[in-house]
One Martini backbone bead per residue (centre of mass of N, CA, C, O) as a GRO file, in nm:
protein
  347
    1ALA     BB    1 -10.129  -3.700  -2.673
    2SER     BB    2 -10.335  -3.930  -2.663
    3ILE     BB    3 -10.586  -3.756  -2.726
    4VAL     BB    4 -10.497  -3.632  -2.992
    5ASN     BB    5 -10.447  -3.902  -3.144
    6TYR     BB    6 -10.729  -4.015  -3.106
    7LEU     BB    7 -10.885  -3.788  -3.255
    8LYS     BB    8 -10.741  -3.812  -3.522
    9ASN     BB    9 -10.825  -4.112  -3.575
   10TYR     BB   10 -11.133  -4.060  -3.558
   11TYR     BB   11 -11.162  -3.814  -3.780
   12TYR     BB   12 -10.882  -3.934  -3.951
   13PRO     BB   13 -10.845  -4.253  -4.050
   14ASP     BB   14 -10.705  -4.203  -4.359
   15GLU     BB   15 -10.464  -4.051  -4.234
   16LYS     BB   16 -10.137  -4.126  -4.235
   17MET     BB   17 -10.032  -3.815  -4.221
   18GLY     BB   18 -10.044  -3.569  -4.024
   19THR     BB   19 -10.037  -3.221  -3.966
   20GLN     BB   20  -9.984  -3.332  -3.671
   21LEU     BB   21  -9.735  -3.403  -3.407
   22VAL     BB   22  -9.782  -3.582  -3.095
   23LYS     BB   23  -9.528  -3.632  -2.846
   24VAL     BB   24  -9.426  -3.834  -2.558
   25TYR     BB   25  -9.135  -3.830  -2.347
   26GLU     BB   26  -8.931  -4.040  -2.132
   27LYS     BB   27  -8.678  -4.043  -1.924
   28LEU     BB   28  -8.433  -4.316  -1.857
   29GLN     BB   29  -8.139  -4.199  -1.966
   30ASP     BB   30  -7.817  -4.105  -1.924
   31CYS     BB   31  -7.557  -4.072  -2.122
   32ARG     BB   32  -7.226  -4.047  -2.130
   33TYR     BB   33  -7.267  -4.011  -2.444
   34GLY     BB   34  -7.277  -3.995  -2.761
   35GLU     BB   35  -7.157  -4.074  -3.058
   36ASN     BB   36  -6.963  -3.879  -2.918
   37TRP     BB   37  -6.777  -3.753  -2.655
   38ASP     BB   38  -6.892  -3.432  -2.708
   39GLN     BB   39  -7.187  -3.556  -2.664
   40ASP     BB   40  -7.494  -3.525  -2.559
   41ALA     BB   41  -7.719  -3.775  -2.395
   42ALA     BB   42  -8.037  -3.963  -2.426
   43TYR     BB   43  -8.303  -4.181  -2.310
   44TYR     BB   44  -8.626  -4.222  -2.459
   45ARG     BB   45  -8.968  -4.289  -2.417
   46ASP     BB   46  -9.263  -4.379  -2.537
   47VAL     BB   47  -9.552  -4.358  -2.352
   48ASN     BB   48  -9.733  -4.535  -2.578
   49ALA     BB   49  -9.529  -4.768  -2.574
   50LYS     BB   50  -9.549  -5.096  -2.485
   51TYR     BB   51  -9.312  -5.173  -2.685
   52GLY     BB   52  -8.948  -5.215  -2.632
   53LEU     BB   53  -8.641  -5.136  -2.501
   54HIS     BB   54  -8.771  -5.107  -2.210
   55ASP     BB   55  -8.795  -5.436  -2.183
   56LEU     BB   56  -8.513  -5.463  -2.117
   57LYS     BB   57  -8.285  -5.671  -1.927
   58LYS     BB   58  -8.023  -5.605  -1.716
   59LEU     BB   59  -7.760  -5.851  -1.611
   60GLY     BB   60  -7.500  -5.690  -1.719
   61GLY     BB   61  -7.263  -5.449  -1.705
   62LYS     BB   62  -7.240  -5.165  -1.841
   63GLU     BB   63  -7.338  -4.887  -1.955
   64ILE     BB   64  -7.552  -4.782  -2.185
   65SER     BB   65  -7.507  -4.655  -2.490
   66PHE     BB   66  -7.592  -4.482  -2.759
   67ASN     BB   67  -7.472  -4.687  -2.966
   68ASN     BB   68  -7.592  -4.936  -2.839
   69TYR     BB   69  -7.889  -4.865  -2.894
   70LEU     BB   70  -7.870  -4.871  -3.200
   71ASP     BB   71  -7.778  -5.169  -3.217
   72ILE     BB   72  -8.008  -5.297  -3.057
   73ASP     BB   73  -8.234  -5.208  -3.244
   74SER     BB   74  -8.132  -5.359  -3.494
   75CYS     BB   75  -8.127  -5.641  -3.371
   76ILE     BB   76  -8.425  -5.669  -3.303
   77GLN     BB   77  -8.528  -5.625  -3.596
   78ILE     BB   78  -8.390  -5.864  -3.718
   79LEU     BB   79  -8.525  -6.080  -3.536
   80LEU     BB   80  -8.813  -6.007  -3.624
   81ASP     BB   81  -8.768  -6.105  -3.923
   82PHE     BB   82  -8.692  -6.422  -3.828
   83GLY     BB   83  -8.778  -6.516  -3.566
   84THR     BB   84  -8.822  -6.858  -3.379
   85GLU     BB   85  -8.792  -7.132  -3.533
   86ASN     BB   86  -8.487  -7.090  -3.560
   87HIS     BB   87  -8.149  -7.062  -3.535
   88VAL     BB   88  -8.035  -6.731  -3.461
   89THR     BB   89  -7.752  -6.531  -3.570
   90ALA     BB   90  -7.642  -6.193  -3.478
   91ILE     BB   91  -7.385  -5.977  -3.610
   92LEU     BB   92  -7.284  -5.645  -3.515
   93LYS     BB   93  -7.186  -5.321  -3.673
   94HIS     BB   94  -7.303  -5.023  -3.698
   95THR     BB   95  -7.606  -5.166  -3.752
   96SER     BB   96  -7.459  -5.393  -3.917
   97PRO     BB   97  -7.419  -5.685  -4.055
   98ASN     BB   98  -7.130  -5.938  -4.030
   99GLY     BB   99  -7.312  -6.193  -3.929
  100MET     BB  100  -7.510  -6.485  -4.035
  101ALA     BB  101  -7.741  -6.750  -3.909
  102ILE     BB  102  -7.915  -7.063  -3.988
  103ASP     BB  103  -8.042  -7.329  -3.774
  104ARG     BB  104  -8.232  -7.629  -3.727
  105LYS     BB  105  -8.070  -7.764  -3.472
  106THR     BB  106  -7.829  -7.557  -3.365
  107GLN     BB  107  -7.688  -7.290  -3.204
  108LEU     BB  108  -7.384  -7.334  -3.235
  109LYS     BB  109  -7.376  -7.348  -3.544
  110SER     BB  110  -7.480  -7.060  -3.593
  111VAL     BB  111  -7.241  -6.923  -3.454
  112GLU     BB  112  -7.006  -7.034  -3.617
  113MET     BB  113  -7.108  -6.931  -3.897
  114ALA     BB  114  -7.137  -6.630  -3.835
  115PHE     BB  115  -6.840  -6.583  -3.738
  116SER     BB  116  -6.696  -6.674  -4.014
  117CYS     BB  117  -6.751  -6.430  -4.199
  118ASP     BB  118  -6.633  -6.185  -3.970
  119PRO     BB  119  -6.418  -6.195  -3.711
  120MET     BB  120  -6.309  -5.906  -3.699
  121SER     BB  121  -6.587  -5.741  -3.672
  122ALA     BB  122  -6.689  -5.894  -3.410
  123PHE     BB  123  -6.525  -5.708  -3.265
  124GLY     BB  124  -6.722  -5.516  -3.060
  125GLY     BB  125  -7.001  -5.634  -3.083
  126ILE     BB  126  -7.333  -5.747  -3.156
  127TRP     BB  127  -7.513  -6.017  -3.000
  128GLY     BB  128  -7.785  -6.213  -3.137
  129PHE     BB  129  -8.079  -6.399  -3.017
  130ASN     BB  130  -8.390  -6.599  -3.058
  131GLN     BB  131  -8.285  -6.785  -2.820
  132ASN     BB  132  -8.188  -6.947  -2.578
  133LEU     BB  133  -7.890  -6.932  -2.402
  134SER     BB  134  -7.634  -7.143  -2.387
  135LYS     BB  135  -7.364  -7.276  -2.239
  136GLU     BB  136  -7.217  -7.365  -2.497
  137VAL     BB  137  -7.208  -7.080  -2.627
  138ALA     BB  138  -7.072  -6.923  -2.403
  139ASP     BB  139  -6.814  -7.092  -2.408
  140TYR     BB  140  -6.733  -7.037  -2.700
  141ILE     BB  141  -6.708  -6.725  -2.680
  142ILE     BB  142  -6.531  -6.689  -2.411
  143ASN     BB  143  -6.324  -6.952  -2.404
  144LYS     BB  144  -6.254  -7.008  -2.710
  145GLN     BB  145  -6.251  -6.720  -2.863
  146LYS     BB  146  -6.205  -6.465  -2.683
  147ILE     BB  147  -6.415  -6.233  -2.738
  148PHE     BB  148  -6.500  -5.908  -2.776
  149ILE     BB  149  -6.806  -5.776  -2.629
  150GLU     BB  150  -7.051  -5.545  -2.586
  151VAL     BB  151  -7.323  -5.715  -2.670
  152ILE     BB  152  -7.564  -5.949  -2.528
  153MET     BB  153  -7.865  -6.112  -2.670
  154ALA     BB  154  -8.173  -6.257  -2.528
  155PRO     BB  155  -8.457  -6.398  -2.408
  156SER     BB  156  -8.253  -6.606  -2.258
  157PHE     BB  157  -8.070  -6.785  -1.986
  158ASP     BB  158  -7.866  -6.989  -1.877
  159PRO     BB  159  -7.724  -7.000  -1.576
  160GLU     BB  160  -7.442  -7.096  -1.683
  161ALA     BB  161  -7.415  -6.875  -1.896
  162LEU     BB  162  -7.413  -6.632  -1.705
  163GLU     BB  163  -7.159  -6.704  -1.551
  164ILE     BB  164  -6.973  -6.678  -1.794
  165LEU     BB  165  -7.046  -6.385  -1.888
  166LYS     BB  166  -6.974  -6.247  -1.598
  167THR     BB  167  -6.656  -6.258  -1.647
  168LYS     BB  168  -6.750  -5.995  -1.817
  169PRO     BB  169  -6.812  -5.695  -1.670
  170ASN     BB  170  -6.856  -5.504  -1.945
  171MET     BB  171  -7.066  -5.682  -2.059
  172VAL     BB  172  -7.366  -5.658  -2.204
  173ILE     BB  173  -7.668  -5.803  -2.064
  174LEU     BB  174  -7.964  -5.903  -2.247
  175GLU     BB  175  -8.315  -5.940  -2.176
  176PHE     BB  176  -8.629  -5.987  -2.391
  177GLY     BB  177  -8.797  -6.222  -2.397
  178ASN     BB  178  -9.118  -6.190  -2.582
  179LEU     BB  179  -9.077  -5.954  -2.797
  180LEU     BB  180  -9.098  -6.119  -3.076
  181ASP     BB  181  -9.424  -6.154  -3.043
  182TYR     BB  182  -9.469  -5.810  -3.108
  183ARG     BB  183  -9.446  -5.700  -3.402
  184GLU     BB  184  -9.717  -5.562  -3.468
  185GLU     BB  185  -9.719  -5.364  -3.225
  186ILE     BB  186  -9.448  -5.221  -3.270
  187TYR     BB  187  -9.532  -5.125  -3.585
  188LYS     BB  188  -9.758  -4.906  -3.521
  189PHE     BB  189  -9.531  -4.722  -3.497
  190PRO     BB  190  -9.344  -4.475  -3.600
  191GLU     BB  191  -9.076  -4.347  -3.769
  192ILE     BB  192  -8.831  -4.120  -3.624
  193ARG     BB  193  -8.640  -3.842  -3.765
  194GLY     BB  194  -8.400  -3.617  -3.723
  195ILE     BB  195  -8.389  -3.280  -3.834
  196LEU     BB  196  -8.343  -2.973  -3.922
  197GLY     BB  197  -8.626  -2.839  -3.768
  198GLY     BB  198  -8.719  -3.159  -3.751
  199VAL     BB  199  -8.909  -3.433  -3.893
  200LEU     BB  200  -8.923  -3.770  -3.999
  201VAL     BB  201  -9.198  -3.975  -4.122
  202GLN     BB  202  -9.249  -4.336  -4.100
  203GLU     BB  203  -9.297  -4.637  -4.172
  204TYR     BB  204  -9.198  -4.925  -4.113
  205ASP     BB  205  -9.002  -5.191  -4.255
  206HIS     BB  206  -9.246  -5.464  -4.221
  207LYS     BB  207  -9.295  -5.593  -4.469
  208PRO     BB  208  -9.272  -5.821  -4.678
  209ILE     BB  209  -8.978  -5.894  -4.844
  210VAL     BB  210  -9.177  -6.033  -5.058
  211LYS     BB  211  -9.399  -5.927  -5.299
  212GLU     BB  212  -9.263  -6.105  -5.526
  213TRP     BB  213  -9.207  -6.402  -5.752
  214ASN     BB  214  -8.979  -6.328  -6.019
  215ILE     BB  215  -8.864  -6.522  -6.271
  216VAL     BB  216  -8.659  -6.376  -6.535
  217SER     BB  217  -8.512  -6.624  -6.602
  218ASN     BB  218  -8.438  -6.929  -6.734
  219LYS     BB  219  -8.338  -6.992  -6.466
  220ASN     BB  220  -8.400  -7.171  -6.185
  221VAL     BB  221  -8.524  -7.251  -5.852
  222ASN     BB  222  -8.518  -7.398  -5.561
  223ASN     BB  223  -8.615  -7.410  -5.236
  224ILE     BB  224  -8.338  -7.372  -5.111
  225GLU     BB  225  -8.262  -7.125  -5.285
  226LYS     BB  226  -8.497  -6.949  -5.207
  227ASN     BB  227  -8.434  -6.928  -4.901
  228ALA     BB  228  -8.149  -6.809  -4.944
  229LEU     BB  229  -8.236  -6.551  -5.090
  230ILE     BB  230  -8.409  -6.439  -4.863
  231PHE     BB  231  -8.183  -6.425  -4.661
  232ALA     BB  232  -8.000  -6.232  -4.823
  233TYR     BB  233  -8.213  -6.000  -4.836
  234LYS     BB  234  -8.245  -5.952  -4.535
  235VAL     BB  235  -7.955  -5.872  -4.482
  236SER     BB  236  -7.948  -5.637  -4.687
  237LYS     BB  237  -8.160  -5.465  -4.541
  238TRP     BB  238  -7.958  -5.419  -4.272
  239ALA     BB  239  -7.764  -5.301  -4.455
  240LYS     BB  240  -7.612  -5.051  -4.571
  241SER     BB  241  -7.641  -4.843  -4.820
  242ASN     BB  242  -7.519  -5.018  -5.024
  243SER     BB  243  -7.594  -5.375  -5.073
  244ALA     BB  244  -7.439  -5.708  -5.015
  245CYS     BB  245  -7.516  -6.075  -5.015
  246PHE     BB  246  -7.353  -6.374  -4.944
  247VAL     BB  247  -7.457  -6.719  -4.962
  248GLN     BB  248  -7.474  -7.039  -4.790
  249THR     BB  249  -7.522  -7.381  -4.775
  250TYR     BB  250  -7.624  -7.651  -4.557
  251ASP     BB  251  -7.762  -7.923  -4.412
  252THR     BB  252  -7.891  -7.717  -4.155
  253GLY     BB  253  -7.839  -7.441  -4.337
  254MET     BB  254  -7.735  -7.087  -4.328
  255TYR     BB  255  -7.486  -6.838  -4.452
  256THR     BB  256  -7.265  -6.591  -4.441
  257ILE     BB  257  -6.970  -6.488  -4.660
  258GLY     BB  258  -7.056  -6.184  -4.768
  259ILE     BB  259  -7.054  -5.830  -4.672
  260GLY     BB  260  -7.184  -5.535  -4.813
  261ALA     BB  261  -7.154  -5.176  -4.720
  262GLY     BB  262  -7.190  -4.834  -4.776
  263GLN     BB  263  -7.216  -4.785  -5.091
  264GLN     BB  264  -7.248  -4.583  -5.388
  265SER     BB  265  -7.195  -4.856  -5.545
  266ARG     BB  266  -7.298  -5.160  -5.660
  267VAL     BB  267  -7.036  -5.282  -5.771
  268HIS     BB  268  -6.866  -5.219  -5.518
  269VAL     BB  269  -7.031  -5.389  -5.310
  270VAL     BB  270  -6.985  -5.658  -5.446
  271ASN     BB  271  -6.678  -5.652  -5.428
  272LEU     BB  272  -6.663  -5.631  -5.120
  273ALA     BB  273  -6.801  -5.899  -5.050
  274ILE     BB  274  -6.590  -6.071  -5.197
  275GLN     BB  275  -6.336  -5.979  -5.047
  276LYS     BB  276  -6.433  -6.075  -4.767
  277ALA     BB  277  -6.469  -6.370  -4.834
  278ILE     BB  278  -6.173  -6.421  -4.907
  279GLU     BB  279  -6.031  -6.316  -4.649
  280PHE     BB  280  -6.221  -6.543  -4.469
  281GLY     BB  281  -6.220  -6.829  -4.645
  282HIS     BB  282  -6.472  -6.817  -4.895
  283GLU     BB  283  -6.396  -6.884  -5.192
  284ASN     BB  284  -6.536  -7.164  -5.234
  285ALA     BB  285  -6.825  -7.067  -5.135
  286LEU     BB  286  -6.884  -6.887  -5.390
  287ILE     BB  287  -6.949  -7.136  -5.520
  288ASP     BB  288  -7.279  -7.144  -5.567
  289SER     BB  289  -7.394  -6.893  -5.472
  290LEU     BB  290  -7.596  -6.639  -5.306
  291MET     BB  291  -7.759  -6.318  -5.390
  292GLY     BB  292  -7.816  -5.996  -5.234
  293THR     BB  293  -7.977  -5.677  -5.320
  294ASP     BB  294  -8.143  -5.368  -5.230
  295SER     BB  295  -8.139  -5.319  -5.546
  296PHE     BB  296  -8.104  -5.245  -5.850
  297PHE     BB  297  -7.953  -5.281  -6.157
  298PRO     BB  298  -7.834  -5.034  -6.368
  299PHE     BB  299  -7.632  -5.259  -6.455
  300PRO     BB  300  -7.465  -5.560  -6.541
  301ASP     BB  301  -7.194  -5.548  -6.371
  302GLY     BB  302  -7.276  -5.663  -6.093
  303LEU     BB  303  -7.359  -5.940  -6.197
  304GLU     BB  304  -7.091  -6.017  -6.330
  305VAL     BB  305  -6.921  -6.017  -6.071
  306ALA     BB  306  -7.085  -6.231  -5.914
  307VAL     BB  307  -7.058  -6.463  -6.121
  308LYS     BB  308  -6.748  -6.472  -6.135
  309ALA     BB  309  -6.733  -6.558  -5.823
  310GLY     BB  310  -7.014  -6.784  -5.823
  311ALA     BB  311  -7.292  -6.701  -5.869
  312LYS     BB  312  -7.627  -6.860  -5.935
  313ALA     BB  313  -7.803  -6.643  -5.767
  314ILE     BB  314  -8.035  -6.354  -5.776
  315ILE     BB  315  -8.164  -6.081  -5.570
  316ASN     BB  316  -8.409  -5.826  -5.658
  317PRO     BB  317  -8.654  -5.588  -5.733
  318GLY     BB  318  -8.618  -5.419  -5.956
  319GLY     BB  319  -8.675  -5.120  -6.190
  320SER     BB  320  -8.502  -5.077  -6.422
  321ILE     BB  321  -8.442  -4.951  -6.742
  322ARG     BB  322  -8.221  -5.215  -6.762
  323ASP     BB  323  -8.346  -5.498  -6.709
  324ASN     BB  324  -8.317  -5.641  -6.985
  325ALA     BB  325  -8.005  -5.641  -6.984
  326VAL     BB  326  -7.976  -5.805  -6.722
  327ILE     BB  327  -8.133  -6.055  -6.811
  328GLU     BB  328  -7.965  -6.122  -7.059
  329ARG     BB  329  -7.700  -6.163  -6.899
  330ALA     BB  330  -7.798  -6.390  -6.714
  331ASN     BB  331  -7.849  -6.591  -6.947
  332GLU     BB  332  -7.559  -6.595  -7.060
  333LEU     BB  333  -7.451  -6.689  -6.752
  334ASP     BB  334  -7.647  -6.885  -6.605
  335CYS     BB  335  -7.840  -6.701  -6.415
  336ALA     BB  336  -8.040  -6.657  -6.160
  337LEU     BB  337  -8.333  -6.428  -6.158
  338VAL     BB  338  -8.486  -6.222  -5.903
  339PHE     BB  339  -8.790  -6.047  -5.863
  340CYS     BB  340  -8.955  -5.892  -5.566
  341GLY     BB  341  -9.066  -5.569  -5.559
  342LYS     BB  342  -8.869  -5.485  -5.303
  343ARG     BB  343  -8.724  -5.235  -5.147
  344VAL     BB  344  -8.418  -5.203  -4.900
  345PHE     BB  345  -8.336  -4.944  -4.791
  346ARG     BB  346  -8.056  -4.798  -4.578
  347HIS     BB  347  -7.969  -4.482  -4.408
   0.00000   0.00000   0.00000
């Protein structure tokens, strides 16, 4: 496979997708079952991939399941998008984020704020961190919140944090070292999805989240609001389409207050994000919030619902045949509207 792919790249360097695809995979683990109990499953690694989930070191817990691997993969890719500069906490369920936060000062604050978004869905979820996990955070999760977690993952762990985490013998503890430093190398390989009788191949969605920064409304945004909008859009990228994410800022960071995902209608997903924000005590935080949604508004109704709930600025890629009507409505409602030029669907 390595020779075939090398020759293809040598003789056809400009061909993005070859006429033939040759890949070799090596089995690393039989899973207890697949996505459901009656399905057989196994985990294979691409023998040519230098970096990937095979780099993760399991420090405790039960056998990693098929569904765990899907969630772990999503979590790593989310963390790759956010880097290691600030304290990032990502809480996922069924591969979609249900709470995220960035804090410039402390890891514990990012955990508290991410957990506050949707503490109900955090039960049985995957918790990921972009920096060494502290004893303070482990104590907060295990002893203070006493929440059941399927998988917890970080680049490294304080020894005292590991002691606390290992009091939960079934919780999978994963250490991924400096994997986040190899974003460029990881995304050199294509994304492959199986379909009946074949596969679909595409490059990973790894390009900058904002292709352009086009403020199409009369109302502008400041730098804090700009960063919060980019944060909201990144979270929307990783929630299943259609998606919408409301965020709020505080003195040392920003956090999600309502995430809607997996809806067939954009206005419905905006409503869902608002409903979840209200359910978990963020009704006041919706006032002057910022929202991202993964594609354009086909009609002004989604924007109207978001602004009625309190959003003061919204980001989406633009591209609808009714963009002018949406822009006009944003101006009427005194809402800042940014078109970033890049759609972030996730099926």
